Amino acid sequence: MKVGALARSVGPLVGLIFVWVLFAVLNGGSFVQWSNQRLMLTQTAVVGTAAIGATLIIIAGGIDLSVGSTIALGTVVVGLLLDAGEPPLVAALGGIGAAMVCGLIIGTLVIGRLGGALTVIAGAILTGWLWARLGAPMPAAVGAGAVAATGLALLVRRFDARLPLAPFIVTLGMWGALRGLAKGLADNGQVHPPDATWVGGLLDRATVLPTGVWMFLGLALITGAALRYTRFGRHVYAIGSNEQTARLCGVRVERTKVWIYILGIGCAGLAALMQFSYLKAGDPTTAEGYELKVIAAVVIGGASLSGGEGTIRGTIIGALIMTVVDSGCTHLGIDNWVQEIVTGAMIVAAVALDRIRHRRAT
């Protein structure tokens, strides 16, 4: 293994050990207690879950600036479904599904299929109308919306001109649109369902490790294995390394990109489920600033914003580093604004080191 690759692989782990030992020495016994370690793992679960999805997107050369808004929208959808008497499983799947639909819209816009994005939006609107206005069961409403969107897509396919858009622009626009949609659905307030027992217990601290943490770790294992051992994973790296070369090698770049955004932003839907568990309510203002935290976790973990590099293991370590720094600063009584400065400095340092490494390699 080359020195640069070794440093990129081991560096984040060394950094995690360093900051943990540093705060353990500075804070004394309270920091190293199991209750605090469990709390840090619980706090990492939400950001880490969203960061796993962002890793897929960044490795493929994209970016997602809408993750915080997606999480907020997901909590509102879960809250509305529970408040309407839907079973917890349906509510959970509804929150994740809403995020995946957002990913589908973003993916189709990124590859330049404006007509495709509009058909997805039309299907989502029809689904909401059938469920909210006509009282149709959620599975039936989703099915009808999917059929309608598919039919419209077939009709406009021949007339859908290609107009690829930069992921930065698309997700920046969706950042505002999804936040506004969440506020509109929640009527500028919070959604407090009467019974959120199952969903609300995902991050219950009464257990040794909350269910949400196990879900987070399981997702990390599955996604890491998929990136390393499957054809889809190889295609993700190939697209991020050189999109034109990947296309010449037979990779269906456009289709793969859409799936990357569906799955990547779908992870934000799972993070929304965990965030709802923590809040016990759907909150359209939650997760503000999570875009910075998620991107920081991925970049600090060794991924390159240029694409083609990154691992799930590194992302998890990056998320843990941020949690340890936040927890350590809190134990020391350091103000929150200082923690934000530290987070920003870590991102700049990680990107600078990545640029230096690439310059030396060329």
CSV table of C-alpha atoms in Angstrom, one decimal:
chain,number,residue,atom,x,y,z
A,1,MET,CA,0.0,0.0,0.0
A,2,LYS,CA,1.3,3.4,-1.0
A,3,VAL,CA,2.2,5.9,1.8
A,4,GLY,CA,-0.6,8.3,0.7
A,5,ALA,CA,-3.2,5.5,0.7
A,6,LEU,CA,-2.0,4.3,4.0
A,7,ALA,CA,-2.2,7.8,5.5
A,8,ARG,CA,-5.7,8.3,4.1
A,9,SER,CA,-6.8,4.9,5.6
A,10,VAL,CA,-5.2,5.1,9.0
A,11,GLY,CA,-5.1,8.9,9.5
A,12,PRO,CA,-8.8,9.3,10.6
A,13,LEU,CA,-8.5,6.5,13.1
A,14,VAL,CA,-5.3,8.0,14.6
A,15,GLY,CA,-7.1,11.3,14.8
A,16,LEU,CA,-10.1,9.7,16.6
A,17,ILE,CA,-7.8,8.1,19.1
A,18,PHE,CA,-5.9,11.3,19.6
A,19,VAL,CA,-8.9,13.5,20.3
A,20,TRP,CA,-10.5,10.9,22.6
A,21,VAL,CA,-7.4,10.5,24.7
A,22,LEU,CA,-7.0,14.3,24.8
A,23,PHE,CA,-10.4,15.0,26.1
A,24,ALA,CA,-10.2,12.0,28.5
A,25,VAL,CA,-7.1,13.6,30.1
A,26,LEU,CA,-8.6,17.1,30.1
A,27,ASN,CA,-12.0,16.1,31.5
A,28,GLY,CA,-11.2,13.3,33.8
A,29,GLY,CA,-13.6,10.6,34.8
A,30,SER,CA,-16.9,12.0,33.6
A,31,PHE,CA,-15.8,11.8,29.9
A,32,VAL,CA,-14.8,8.2,30.0
A,33,GLN,CA,-17.9,6.9,31.8
A,34,TRP,CA,-19.9,4.4,29.9
A,35,SER,CA,-23.0,6.6,30.1
A,36,ASN,CA,-21.1,9.3,28.2
A,37,GLN,CA,-19.8,6.8,25.6
A,38,ARG,CA,-23.3,5.5,25.0
A,39,LEU,CA,-24.6,9.1,24.7
A,40,MET,CA,-21.9,9.9,22.1
A,41,LEU,CA,-22.8,6.8,20.1
A,42,THR,CA,-26.5,7.8,20.2
A,43,GLN,CA,-25.6,11.3,19.0
A,44,THR,CA,-23.5,9.9,16.2
A,45,ALA,CA,-26.3,7.7,14.9
A,46,VAL,CA,-28.4,10.5,13.2
A,47,VAL,CA,-25.5,12.4,11.6
A,48,GLY,CA,-23.6,9.2,10.8
A,49,THR,CA,-26.6,7.6,9.1
A,50,ALA,CA,-27.1,10.6,6.9
A,51,ALA,CA,-23.3,10.7,6.3
A,52,ILE,CA,-23.3,7.1,5.0
A,53,GLY,CA,-25.7,8.2,2.2
A,54,ALA,CA,-23.6,11.3,1.6
A,55,THR,CA,-20.5,9.2,1.2
A,56,LEU,CA,-22.1,7.4,-1.8
A,57,ILE,CA,-22.9,10.8,-3.4
A,58,ILE,CA,-19.5,12.3,-2.8
A,59,ILE,CA,-17.6,9.3,-4.0
A,60,ALA,CA,-19.5,9.5,-7.2
A,61,GLY,CA,-18.4,13.2,-7.6
A,62,GLY,CA,-21.7,14.8,-6.4
A,63,ILE,CA,-22.7,16.7,-3.3
A,64,ASP,CA,-25.9,17.0,-1.2
A,65,LEU,CA,-26.7,20.3,0.4
A,66,SER,CA,-30.3,19.3,1.1
A,67,VAL,CA,-29.7,16.7,3.8
A,68,GLY,CA,-30.9,18.8,6.7
A,69,SER,CA,-34.1,19.8,5.0
A,70,THR,CA,-34.7,16.2,4.0
A,71,ILE,CA,-34.4,15.1,7.6
A,72,ALA,CA,-36.8,17.8,8.7
A,73,LEU,CA,-39.3,16.8,6.0
A,74,GLY,CA,-39.0,13.2,7.0
A,75,THR,CA,-39.8,13.9,10.6
A,76,VAL,CA,-42.9,15.9,9.6
A,77,VAL,CA,-44.1,13.0,7.3
A,78,VAL,CA,-43.6,10.5,10.0
A,79,GLY,CA,-45.5,12.7,12.5
A,80,LEU,CA,-48.4,13.3,10.1
A,81,LEU,CA,-48.8,9.6,9.3
A,82,LEU,CA,-48.8,8.7,13.0
A,83,ASP,CA,-51.2,11.5,13.8
A,84,ALA,CA,-53.5,10.2,11.1
A,85,GLY,CA,-53.6,6.8,12.8
A,86,GLU,CA,-51.3,5.0,10.4
A,87,PRO,CA,-49.4,2.0,11.9
A,88,PRO,CA,-45.9,2.9,13.0
A,89,LEU,CA,-44.3,0.7,10.3
A,90,VAL,CA,-46.2,2.5,7.6
A,91,ALA,CA,-45.2,5.9,9.1
A,92,ALA,CA,-41.6,4.8,9.3
A,93,LEU,CA,-41.6,3.6,5.7
A,94,GLY,CA,-43.4,6.8,4.7
A,95,GLY,CA,-40.6,9.0,6.1
A,96,ILE,CA,-37.9,7.0,4.4
A,97,GLY,CA,-40.0,6.8,1.2
A,98,ALA,CA,-40.4,10.6,1.1
A,99,ALA,CA,-36.6,11.0,1.3
A,100,MET,CA,-36.1,8.5,-1.5
A,101,VAL,CA,-38.6,10.4,-3.7
A,102,CYS,CA,-36.6,13.5,-3.0
A,103,GLY,CA,-33.5,11.6,-4.1
A,104,LEU,CA,-35.2,10.5,-7.3
A,105,ILE,CA,-36.1,14.1,-8.1
A,106,ILE,CA,-32.6,15.3,-7.4
A,107,GLY,CA,-31.1,12.5,-9.4
A,108,THR,CA,-33.2,13.1,-12.4
A,109,LEU,CA,-32.4,16.8,-12.3
A,110,VAL,CA,-28.7,16.2,-12.0
A,111,ILE,CA,-28.7,14.0,-15.1
A,112,GLY,CA,-30.8,16.5,-17.0
A,113,ARG,CA,-34.2,14.9,-17.1
A,114,LEU,CA,-36.4,17.8,-16.2
A,115,GLY,CA,-39.5,16.1,-17.5
A,116,GLY,CA,-38.8,13.0,-15.4
A,117,ALA,CA,-38.4,15.1,-12.3
A,118,LEU,CA,-41.8,16.8,-13.0
A,119,THR,CA,-43.5,13.5,-13.4
A,120,VAL,CA,-42.1,12.3,-10.0
A,121,ILE,CA,-43.4,15.5,-8.4
A,122,ALA,CA,-46.8,15.0,-10.0
A,123,GLY,CA,-46.9,11.4,-8.7
A,124,ALA,CA,-46.0,12.6,-5.2
A,125,ILE,CA,-48.7,15.3,-5.2
A,126,LEU,CA,-51.3,12.8,-6.4
A,127,THR,CA,-50.3,10.4,-3.6
A,128,GLY,CA,-50.6,13.1,-1.0
A,129,TRP,CA,-54.0,14.3,-2.4
A,130,LEU,CA,-55.4,10.7,-2.4
A,131,TRP,CA,-54.3,10.1,1.1
A,132,ALA,CA,-55.1,13.5,2.7
A,133,ARG,CA,-58.2,14.5,0.9
A,134,LEU,CA,-59.9,11.3,-0.2
A,135,GLY,CA,-58.8,9.2,2.8
A,136,ALA,CA,-57.3,6.4,0.6
A,137,PRO,CA,-55.0,3.9,2.5
A,138,MET,CA,-51.4,4.9,2.2
A,139,PRO,CA,-50.3,1.8,0.2
A,140,ALA,CA,-53.1,2.4,-2.3
A,141,ALA,CA,-52.2,6.1,-2.6
A,142,VAL,CA,-48.6,5.3,-3.1
A,143,GLY,CA,-49.4,2.7,-5.8
A,144,ALA,CA,-51.7,5.1,-7.6
A,145,GLY,CA,-49.1,7.9,-7.5
A,146,ALA,CA,-46.4,5.5,-8.8
A,147,VAL,CA,-48.6,4.3,-11.7
A,148,ALA,CA,-49.5,7.9,-12.6
A,149,ALA,CA,-45.9,9.0,-12.5
A,150,THR,CA,-44.7,6.1,-14.6
A,151,GLY,CA,-47.4,6.7,-17.2
A,152,LEU,CA,-46.5,10.4,-17.4
A,153,ALA,CA,-42.8,9.5,-17.7
A,154,LEU,CA,-43.5,7.3,-20.7
A,155,LEU,CA,-45.5,10.1,-22.3
A,156,VAL,CA,-42.9,12.8,-21.9
A,157,ARG,CA,-39.9,10.6,-22.5
A,158,ARG,CA,-39.5,11.5,-26.2
A,159,PHE,CA,-39.8,15.2,-25.5
A,160,ASP,CA,-37.6,15.3,-22.5
A,161,ALA,CA,-34.5,17.3,-23.6
A,162,ARG,CA,-31.3,16.6,-21.8
A,163,LEU,CA,-30.1,19.5,-19.6
A,164,PRO,CA,-27.7,18.3,-16.9
A,165,LEU,CA,-27.5,20.5,-13.9
A,166,ALA,CA,-24.7,20.8,-11.3
A,167,PRO,CA,-25.4,18.8,-8.1
A,168,PHE,CA,-24.4,21.9,-6.1
A,169,ILE,CA,-27.2,24.0,-7.7
A,170,VAL,CA,-29.8,21.3,-7.6
A,171,THR,CA,-29.3,20.4,-4.0
A,172,LEU,CA,-29.0,24.0,-3.0
A,173,GLY,CA,-32.4,24.7,-4.5
A,174,MET,CA,-33.9,21.6,-2.9
A,175,TRP,CA,-32.4,22.7,0.4
A,176,GLY,CA,-34.8,25.6,0.4
A,177,ALA,CA,-37.7,23.9,-1.3
A,178,LEU,CA,-37.8,20.9,1.1
A,179,ARG,CA,-37.5,23.1,4.1
A,180,GLY,CA,-40.4,25.2,2.9
A,181,LEU,CA,-42.5,22.1,2.1
A,182,ALA,CA,-41.9,20.7,5.6
A,183,LYS,CA,-43.1,24.0,7.1
A,184,GLY,CA,-46.1,24.0,4.9
A,185,LEU,CA,-47.1,20.4,5.8
A,186,ALA,CA,-46.7,21.1,9.5
A,187,ASP,CA,-48.5,24.4,9.2
A,188,ASN,CA,-45.5,26.3,10.5
A,189,GLY,CA,-45.6,24.3,13.7
A,190,GLN,CA,-44.6,20.9,15.2
A,191,VAL,CA,-46.5,17.7,14.6
A,192,HIS,CA,-47.1,15.9,17.9
A,193,PRO,CA,-48.8,12.5,17.3
A,194,PRO,CA,-50.6,11.0,20.3
A,195,ASP,CA,-48.8,7.7,20.2
A,196,ALA,CA,-45.2,7.3,18.9
A,197,THR,CA,-44.1,4.4,21.1
A,198,TRP,CA,-42.3,2.2,18.6
A,199,VAL,CA,-40.8,5.0,16.5
A,200,GLY,CA,-40.1,7.1,19.6
A,201,GLY,CA,-38.1,4.3,21.2
A,202,LEU,CA,-35.4,4.0,18.5
A,203,LEU,CA,-32.9,6.1,20.5
A,204,ASP,CA,-34.2,5.2,23.9
A,205,ARG,CA,-31.2,5.5,26.3
A,206,ALA,CA,-32.6,3.1,28.8
A,207,THR,CA,-31.1,0.2,26.8
A,208,VAL,CA,-27.4,-0.8,26.6
A,209,LEU,CA,-27.3,0.5,23.0
A,210,PRO,CA,-30.4,2.0,21.4
A,211,THR,CA,-32.0,0.2,18.5
A,212,GLY,CA,-31.1,3.2,16.3
A,213,VAL,CA,-27.4,2.7,17.0
A,214,TRP,CA,-27.7,-0.9,15.9
A,215,MET,CA,-29.5,0.2,12.7
A,216,PHE,CA,-26.8,2.7,12.1
A,217,LEU,CA,-24.0,0.1,12.5
A,218,GLY,CA,-25.9,-2.4,10.4
A,219,LEU,CA,-26.4,0.2,7.6
A,220,ALA,CA,-22.7,0.9,7.7
A,221,LEU,CA,-21.8,-2.7,7.3
A,222,ILE,CA,-24.2,-3.3,4.4
A,223,THR,CA,-23.2,-0.1,2.6
A,224,GLY,CA,-19.5,-0.7,3.1
A,225,ALA,CA,-19.8,-4.3,1.8
A,226,ALA,CA,-21.8,-3.1,-1.2
A,227,LEU,CA,-19.2,-0.5,-2.1
A,228,ARG,CA,-16.3,-2.9,-1.8
A,229,TYR,CA,-17.7,-6.2,-3.2
A,230,THR,CA,-20.5,-5.4,-5.7
A,231,ARG,CA,-20.6,-4.1,-9.2
A,232,PHE,CA,-22.7,-1.2,-8.1
A,233,GLY,CA,-19.9,-0.2,-5.7
A,234,ARG,CA,-17.3,-0.4,-8.4
A,235,HIS,CA,-19.4,1.7,-10.7
A,236,VAL,CA,-19.8,4.4,-8.0
A,237,TYR,CA,-16.0,4.7,-7.7
A,238,ALA,CA,-15.6,4.6,-11.5
A,239,ILE,CA,-18.1,7.5,-12.0
A,240,GLY,CA,-16.4,9.6,-9.4
A,241,SER,CA,-12.9,8.9,-10.7
A,242,ASN,CA,-13.6,9.6,-14.4
A,243,GLU,CA,-17.2,9.8,-15.6
A,244,GLN,CA,-16.3,9.7,-19.3
A,245,THR,CA,-14.0,6.7,-18.9
A,246,ALA,CA,-16.7,4.9,-16.9
A,247,ARG,CA,-19.2,5.5,-19.7
A,248,LEU,CA,-16.7,4.1,-22.3
A,249,CYS,CA,-16.3,1.0,-20.1
A,250,GLY,CA,-20.0,0.3,-20.3
A,251,VAL,CA,-21.2,1.8,-17.0
A,252,ARG,CA,-24.7,3.2,-17.3
A,253,VAL,CA,-23.7,6.4,-15.7
A,254,GLU,CA,-27.1,8.2,-15.7
A,255,ARG,CA,-29.0,5.3,-14.3
A,256,THR,CA,-26.4,4.7,-11.7
A,257,LYS,CA,-26.3,8.3,-10.7
A,258,VAL,CA,-30.1,8.3,-10.1
A,259,TRP,CA,-29.8,5.3,-7.9
A,260,ILE,CA,-26.9,6.8,-6.0
A,261,TYR,CA,-29.1,9.8,-5.1
A,262,ILE,CA,-32.1,7.6,-4.3
A,263,LEU,CA,-30.1,5.4,-1.9
A,264,GLY,CA,-27.9,8.2,-0.5
A,265,ILE,CA,-30.8,10.6,0.3
A,266,GLY,CA,-32.9,7.6,1.5
A,267,CYS,CA,-30.3,7.3,4.2
A,268,ALA,CA,-31.3,10.8,5.3
A,269,GLY,CA,-34.8,9.4,5.6
A,270,LEU,CA,-33.6,6.8,8.0
A,271,ALA,CA,-31.8,9.6,9.9
A,272,ALA,CA,-35.1,11.5,10.0
A,273,LEU,CA,-36.7,8.5,11.6
A,274,MET,CA,-34.0,8.6,14.3
A,275,GLN,CA,-34.4,12.3,14.7
A,276,PHE,CA,-38.1,11.9,15.2
A,277,SER,CA,-37.4,9.3,17.9
A,278,TYR,CA,-35.2,11.9,19.7
A,279,LEU,CA,-37.7,14.7,19.3
A,280,LYS,CA,-41.0,12.7,19.7
A,281,ALA,CA,-42.4,15.1,17.1
A,282,GLY,CA,-42.2,16.2,13.5
A,283,ASP,CA,-40.3,19.5,13.4
A,284,PRO,CA,-39.8,21.4,10.2
A,285,THR,CA,-37.0,23.5,11.8
A,286,THR,CA,-34.9,20.6,13.0
A,287,ALA,CA,-31.5,19.5,11.5
A,288,GLU,CA,-30.6,23.0,10.5
A,289,GLY,CA,-26.9,23.1,9.8
A,290,TYR,CA,-26.7,19.3,9.4
A,291,GLU,CA,-25.3,19.8,5.9
A,292,LEU,CA,-22.1,21.0,7.4
A,293,LYS,CA,-21.9,18.2,9.9
A,294,VAL,CA,-22.6,15.5,7.3
A,295,ILE,CA,-20.1,16.8,4.8
A,296,ALA,CA,-17.5,17.3,7.6
A,297,ALA,CA,-17.9,13.6,8.7
A,298,VAL,CA,-17.3,12.4,5.1
A,299,VAL,CA,-14.4,14.7,4.4
A,300,ILE,CA,-12.7,14.2,7.7
A,301,GLY,CA,-13.0,10.5,7.2
A,302,GLY,CA,-10.8,10.7,4.1
A,303,ALA,CA,-13.2,11.1,1.2
A,304,SER,CA,-12.3,13.5,-1.6
A,305,LEU,CA,-14.7,16.2,-2.7
A,306,SER,CA,-13.3,15.6,-6.2
A,307,GLY,CA,-14.9,12.2,-6.2
A,308,GLY,CA,-13.5,8.6,-6.6
A,309,GLU,CA,-12.2,8.2,-3.1
A,310,GLY,CA,-13.8,7.5,0.3
A,311,THR,CA,-14.9,4.7,2.6
A,312,ILE,CA,-17.8,4.0,4.9
A,313,ARG,CA,-15.4,3.1,7.6
A,314,GLY,CA,-13.7,6.5,7.2
A,315,THR,CA,-17.0,8.3,7.3
A,316,ILE,CA,-18.0,6.6,10.6
A,317,ILE,CA,-14.7,7.6,12.1
A,318,GLY,CA,-15.2,11.1,10.9
A,319,ALA,CA,-18.6,11.3,12.5
A,320,LEU,CA,-17.2,9.9,15.7
A,321,ILE,CA,-14.4,12.5,15.7
A,322,MET,CA,-17.0,15.3,15.5
A,323,THR,CA,-19.1,13.8,18.3
A,324,VAL,CA,-16.0,13.4,20.5
A,325,VAL,CA,-15.0,17.0,19.9
A,326,ASP,CA,-18.5,18.3,20.6
A,327,SER,CA,-18.8,16.2,23.8
A,328,GLY,CA,-15.4,17.0,25.0
A,329,CYS,CA,-15.9,20.8,24.5
A,330,THR,CA,-19.3,20.6,26.3
A,331,HIS,CA,-17.7,18.8,29.3
A,332,LEU,CA,-15.0,21.6,29.4
A,333,GLY,CA,-17.7,24.3,29.3
A,334,ILE,CA,-16.6,25.7,25.9
A,335,ASP,CA,-19.2,27.7,24.1
A,336,ASN,CA,-21.0,26.3,21.1
A,337,TRP,CA,-19.7,28.9,18.7
A,338,VAL,CA,-16.2,27.7,19.4
A,339,GLN,CA,-17.2,24.2,18.5
A,340,GLU,CA,-18.6,25.5,15.2
A,341,ILE,CA,-15.3,27.2,14.5
A,342,VAL,CA,-13.4,24.0,15.3
A,343,THR,CA,-15.7,22.0,12.9
A,344,GLY,CA,-15.1,24.5,10.1
A,345,ALA,CA,-11.4,24.4,10.7
A,346,MET,CA,-11.4,20.6,10.5
A,347,ILE,CA,-13.2,20.7,7.2
A,348,VAL,CA,-10.8,23.2,5.7
A,349,ALA,CA,-7.8,21.2,7.0
A,350,ALA,CA,-9.1,17.9,5.6
A,351,VAL,CA,-9.8,19.4,2.2
A,352,ALA,CA,-6.4,21.2,2.1
A,353,LEU,CA,-4.6,17.9,3.0
A,354,ASP,CA,-6.6,16.2,0.2
A,355,ARG,CA,-5.5,18.8,-2.3
A,356,ILE,CA,-1.9,18.6,-1.3
A,357,ARG,CA,-1.9,14.8,-1.6
A,358,HIS,CA,-3.4,15.0,-5.1
A,359,ARG,CA,-0.9,17.6,-6.2
A,360,ARG,CA,2.0,15.4,-5.0
A,361,ALA,CA,0.5,12.4,-6.8
A,362,THR,CA,0.4,14.4,-10.1
